[in-house]
Amino acid sequence: DHVPVHPKRRFEIDLSSKYPGQKVVISTFKEFVKVDFINASSEAYGNAVGMLGDFKTGKTFGRDGSTVMDDFNEFGNEWQVLPADNMLFHNTEQPQFPKHCVLPEDPRGQRRRRLEETSVSIEAAEKACASLTDELDRKDCVYDIIATQDMDMVGAY
């Protein structure tokens, strides 16, 4: 039996006592965290505020709750943990405010110019993710493998 070096961990928060059939599922794989809202409803999340944005419209807002932010790089910097925020994690790692977060590579830009230099092809990533039944998961899986150049990322799904 092959035991993965980085097992996927999954935590479920069952909201059924107040919102039947609804739950929040938090999955971790390596240094990545994924949060899924199962059977989410506006009854449960209609008044939610913060970095997840507006449940009904999908608009993402700055910390002030009113500035609409369409650029995800600006959005990430807007929501970077500040010294005045409560401690979210046991350890702090760089970058910390006032240094900006490390931005991901633009999947439509530099990566296309460097595809010849990569060790994992799109075809190999698509093959690794082919067994996933959800189309969006398959797309995300391929993106994650190409972005990280790590075929093991299929384990996150």
C-alpha positions as semicolon CSV with decimal commas, in nm:
position;residue;x (nm);y (nm);z (nm)
1;D;0,000;0,000;0,000
2;H;0,128;0,342;-0,101
3;V;0,061;0,603;0,166
4;P;0,078;0,958;0,027
5;V;0,340;1,181;0,183
6;H;0,085;1,463;0,195
7;P;-0,254;1,311;0,273
8;K;-0,566;1,507;0,195
9;R;-0,747;1,603;0,512
10;R;-1,116;1,683;0,517
11;F;-1,321;1,847;0,790
12;E;-1,699;1,883;0,774
13;I;-1,903;2,137;0,965
14;D;-2,261;2,014;0,962
15;L;-2,512;2,299;0,972
16;S;-2,817;2,068;0,957
17;S;-2,944;2,162;1,302
18;K;-3,029;2,509;1,168
19;Y;-2,996;2,469;0,788
20;P;-3,095;2,112;0,686
21;G;-2,859;1,945;0,438
22;Q;-2,604;2,225;0,447
23;K;-2,243;2,194;0,549
24;V;-1,905;2,357;0,512
25;V;-1,628;2,124;0,399
26;I;-1,267;2,229;0,455
27;S;-1,003;2,024;0,273
28;T;-0,628;2,059;0,299
29;F;-0,360;1,916;0,073
30;K;0,003;2,011;0,113
31;E;-0,006;2,388;0,173
32;F;-0,339;2,437;-0,006
33;V;-0,679;2,490;0,159
34;K;-1,014;2,449;-0,015
35;V;-1,350;2,548;0,134
36;D;-1,674;2,411;-0,015
37;F;-2,022;2,518;0,082
38;I;-2,255;2,221;0,029
39;N;-2,619;2,307;-0,056
40;A;-2,557;2,672;0,036
41;S;-2,868;2,889;0,055
42;S;-2,931;3,259;0,084
43;E;-3,115;3,182;0,410
44;A;-2,782;3,069;0,558
45;Y;-2,539;3,294;0,369
46;G;-2,748;3,581;0,230
47;N;-2,617;3,828;0,487
48;A;-2,257;3,703;0,490
49;V;-1,990;3,970;0,462
50;G;-1,616;3,957;0,419
51;M;-1,370;3,817;0,173
52;L;-1,615;3,563;0,027
53;G;-1,816;3,846;-0,123
54;D;-2,189;3,880;-0,175
55;F;-2,371;3,546;-0,185
56;K;-2,648;3,670;-0,417
57;T;-2,442;3,865;-0,672
58;G;-2,094;3,713;-0,643
59;K;-1,942;4,061;-0,617
60;T;-1,626;4,083;-0,409
61;F;-1,578;4,376;-0,176
62;G;-1,293;4,547;0,002
63;R;-1,267;4,554;0,380
64;D;-1,497;4,857;0,390
65;G;-1,783;4,637;0,267
66;S;-1,878;4,869;-0,019
67;T;-1,584;4,903;-0,261
68;V;-1,634;4,645;-0,539
69;M;-1,307;4,482;-0,633
70;D;-1,276;4,303;-0,968
71;D;-0,898;4,256;-0,972
72;F;-0,816;3,946;-0,767
73;N;-0,457;4,055;-0,705
74;E;-0,579;4,382;-0,554
75;F;-0,848;4,190;-0,370
76;G;-0,590;3,955;-0,214
77;N;-0,375;4,247;-0,100
78;E;-0,683;4,421;0,040
79;W;-0,762;4,119;0,257
80;Q;-0,404;4,046;0,365
81;V;-0,392;3,984;0,739
82;L;-0,304;4,308;0,919
83;P;-0,127;4,348;1,255
84;A;-0,456;4,465;1,411
85;D;-0,637;4,145;1,300
86;N;-0,672;3,850;1,533
87;M;-0,410;3,577;1,496
88;L;-0,544;3,324;1,244
89;F;-0,263;3,069;1,245
90;H;-0,023;2,920;1,499
91;N;0,281;3,039;1,304
92;T;0,350;3,350;1,104
93;E;0,538;3,329;0,777
94;Q;0,657;3,588;0,530
95;P;0,536;3,799;0,372
96;Q;0,370;3,990;0,654
97;F;0,213;4,333;0,618
98;P;0,340;4,587;0,507
99;K;0,507;4,353;0,255
100;H;0,259;4,246;-0,012
101;C;0,152;3,888;-0,069
102;V;0,338;3,688;-0,333
103;L;0,121;3,699;-0,644
104;P;0,053;3,386;-0,848
105;E;0,172;3,373;-1,205
106;D;-0,087;3,487;-1,460
107;P;-0,211;3,170;-1,631
108;R;-0,273;3,366;-1,952
109;G;0,064;3,541;-1,954
110;Q;0,413;3,428;-1,861
111;R;0,321;3,061;-1,834
112;R;0,223;3,040;-2,201
113;R;0,562;3,179;-2,302
114;R;0,740;2,927;-2,080
115;L;0,540;2,611;-2,156
116;E;0,835;2,464;-2,345
117;E;1,039;2,489;-2,024
118;T;0,789;2,308;-1,803
119;S;0,830;1,948;-1,701
120;V;0,454;1,872;-1,692
121;S;0,252;1,907;-2,011
122;I;-0,111;2,011;-2,027
123;E;-0,186;1,671;-2,182
124;A;-0,024;1,490;-1,887
125;A;-0,218;1,708;-1,641
126;E;-0,544;1,643;-1,828
127;K;-0,475;1,268;-1,822
128;A;-0,402;1,277;-1,448
129;C;-0,728;1,462;-1,382
130;A;-0,944;1,268;-1,633
131;S;-1,111;1,049;-1,369
132;L;-1,267;1,350;-1,195
133;T;-1,638;1,361;-1,274
134;D;-1,701;1,728;-1,195
135;E;-1,598;1,946;-1,491
136;L;-1,492;2,241;-1,272
137;D;-1,283;2,013;-1,048
138;R;-1,113;1,871;-1,359
139;K;-1,036;2,222;-1,485
140;D;-0,905;2,331;-1,143
141;C;-0,701;2,012;-1,115
142;V;-0,528;2,073;-1,450
143;Y;-0,463;2,437;-1,356
144;D;-0,315;2,338;-1,018
145;I;-0,088;2,073;-1,170
146;I;0,041;2,314;-1,437
147;A;0,078;2,601;-1,190
148;T;0,271;2,395;-0,936
149;Q;0,439;2,155;-1,183
150;D;0,338;1,884;-0,935
151;M;0,147;1,580;-1,063
152;D;0,061;1,488;-0,703
153;M;-0,181;1,783;-0,693
154;V;-0,446;1,550;-0,838
155;G;-0,461;1,417;-0,480
156;A;-0,624;1,742;-0,372
157;Y;-0,936;1,637;-0,561
